[in-house]
Amino acid sequence: GQVRPSQSPVFARLPYTTCSGPKTERPSCRVSRGHATFPFVITDAVIVAAGSSNRFGGQDKLFAELCGKPVVAWSLTAYEAAPNVERIVVVTSASNAAQMQDLAATWAPTRFAGIAPGGPRRRDSVAAGLRACSSLYVAIHDGARPLTTPEMIARCSPPEAPFTLVE
C-alpha cells in the first residue's frame, strides 16, 4: 500500500509540526505503524518524578536500584534513546532536585533540558513540566515506570502529517 493524506475528520484536525532548526539532525528518522512507514514529529518529554513514595517504606522508590541502576534511570535512558524525543524535562520535589539533576545529566546526557519543580498534586507537577517544554507535542511519563522502551515511545509519536494507508 501507499500512504496518502487523510481526509478523515479525526486526522484532519490534528495539528502537526515539521522538523526545523537543530531538529533536522535526524531527518531520516521514521517510525512504522502496521505496514506504513512515515516521518514522525519531534516531541519533548516530561518525566514526572515528584511523588512522595509514601508506600515504599520511607525511601524514594525512584532512587532504588533495579538491575544495576536507579528506577528513574530506566525511564531517562529510554527517552534519551527514543529517536523522536528532542528534550527531556524532569519534574521533581525540591528535596530531590540536586540528586535528580545529577542522575538525569548522567543517564540522559544529550537530551536532558532541566528540572521543573513538583507541585502539591500530580496535575500541578505535570503542569509545571509542560510549562518547561517548547514542543507542540509532549510525552508525559511516570518516572516510577521503568519498563518503557524507545520503540514504545516512537510508536506513540504522532505522524508528521495526517495519513491513511491505501491498500
XYZ file of C-alpha atoms in Angstrom:
167
model
C 0.000 0.000 0.000
C 0.949 3.626 -0.092
C 0.498 6.446 2.383
C -1.811 9.285 1.317
C -3.029 12.342 3.200
C -6.172 11.581 5.127
C -9.484 13.306 4.779
C -10.598 11.599 7.976
C -12.190 14.111 10.372
C -10.036 12.737 13.207
C -6.662 13.078 11.470
C -7.637 16.196 9.521
C -7.999 18.138 12.791
C -4.652 17.025 14.250
C -2.086 19.822 14.389
C 1.398 18.833 13.355
C 4.894 20.261 13.187
C 7.797 19.592 10.893
C 11.471 19.299 11.752
C 13.442 22.534 11.520
C 16.498 24.107 13.115
C 18.516 21.703 15.255
C 15.821 19.059 14.847
C 16.996 18.445 11.279
C 19.944 16.482 12.665
C 17.721 13.386 12.476
C 15.807 13.969 9.210
C 15.805 10.337 8.127
C 14.126 9.017 11.275
C 10.960 7.151 10.501
C 8.517 5.138 12.544
C 6.397 2.173 11.454
C 2.744 1.546 12.174
C 1.378 -1.570 10.578
C 2.747 -1.660 7.039
C 3.119 2.119 6.668
C 6.368 3.937 7.439
C 6.406 7.710 7.813
C 8.366 10.543 9.420
C 7.328 11.360 12.949
C 7.010 14.581 14.902
C 9.784 15.562 17.291
C 8.437 15.816 20.838
C 9.532 16.903 24.285
C 9.187 14.532 27.219
C 8.173 15.259 30.794
C 9.216 12.622 33.295
C 7.144 13.164 36.424
C 9.197 12.177 39.465
C 7.804 14.375 42.226
C 5.848 11.827 44.271
C 6.340 11.196 47.960
C 6.835 7.384 47.792
C 4.706 7.010 50.943
C 4.016 3.321 50.342
C 7.660 2.425 49.654
C 8.848 2.238 53.244
C 10.458 5.610 53.782
C 12.874 5.720 50.832
C 12.208 7.276 47.446
C 11.463 4.436 45.003
C 12.846 6.449 42.084
C 16.362 6.142 43.505
C 16.060 2.462 44.482
C 18.354 0.192 42.475
C 16.745 -2.012 39.837
C 19.088 -4.302 37.873
C 22.105 -2.103 38.429
C 20.690 1.391 38.065
C 18.109 3.628 39.769
C 14.465 3.083 38.790
C 14.155 6.548 37.224
C 17.334 5.952 35.181
C 15.488 3.320 33.130
C 12.971 5.957 32.008
C 15.701 8.515 31.362
C 17.689 6.129 29.156
C 14.587 5.101 27.207
C 13.681 8.712 26.417
C 17.341 9.547 25.700
C 17.409 6.765 23.081
C 13.985 7.496 21.548
C 14.576 8.990 18.092
C 11.596 11.336 18.290
C 12.417 12.978 21.642
C 14.257 16.294 21.464
C 14.238 17.439 25.114
C 13.604 15.765 28.476
C 12.286 17.751 31.430
C 12.207 16.035 34.818
C 9.706 17.219 37.419
C 10.803 16.518 40.972
C 10.476 17.774 44.528
C 12.803 20.458 45.873
C 14.343 17.938 48.274
C 15.319 15.629 45.381
C 16.282 18.281 42.820
C 20.078 18.070 43.209
C 20.175 14.261 43.153
C 17.747 14.127 40.210
C 19.792 16.740 38.312
C 22.889 14.537 38.644
C 21.023 11.373 37.624
C 19.371 12.997 34.616
C 22.646 14.512 33.402
C 24.272 11.079 33.689
C 21.569 8.905 32.124
C 20.222 11.385 29.525
C 23.294 13.476 28.705
C 22.242 14.803 25.296
C 18.511 15.385 25.786
C 18.154 16.421 29.432
C 16.895 20.022 29.403
C 16.341 20.703 33.080
C 14.398 20.232 36.287
C 10.930 21.654 36.902
C 9.603 21.990 40.454
C 6.957 19.482 41.518
C 3.639 20.679 42.851
C 1.404 19.518 45.693
C -0.671 17.339 43.340
C 0.298 15.285 40.306
C -1.617 17.582 37.971
C 0.354 20.566 39.334
C 3.610 18.705 38.659
C 2.533 17.827 35.119
C 1.548 21.472 34.502
C 4.994 22.628 35.714
C 6.641 20.176 33.319
C 4.503 21.328 30.408
C 5.423 24.962 31.098
C 9.104 23.994 30.739
C 8.554 22.454 27.286
C 8.789 24.152 23.902
C 7.375 21.497 21.553
C 3.803 21.320 20.336
C 3.780 17.647 21.328
C 4.842 16.371 24.744
C 5.085 12.826 26.073
C 4.280 12.611 29.790
C 5.784 9.679 31.648
C 5.649 8.488 35.265
C 9.274 8.148 36.369
C 8.417 5.142 38.549
C 7.510 3.068 35.473
C 10.858 1.633 34.288
C 9.720 -0.760 31.535
C 9.188 1.769 28.739
C 11.366 1.254 25.665
C 12.500 3.702 22.965
C 10.430 1.710 20.463
C 7.277 2.162 22.554
C 7.933 5.897 22.745
C 8.472 6.179 18.979
C 5.254 4.226 18.262
C 3.301 6.765 20.328
C 4.589 9.682 18.286
C 2.031 11.360 16.047
C 2.760 11.239 12.325
C 4.436 14.232 10.726
C 1.360 14.653 8.543
C -2.067 13.056 8.699
C -2.128 9.781 6.782
C -4.224 6.872 5.614
C -2.882 3.532 4.433
C -4.299 2.751 0.992
C -4.113 -0.941 0.007
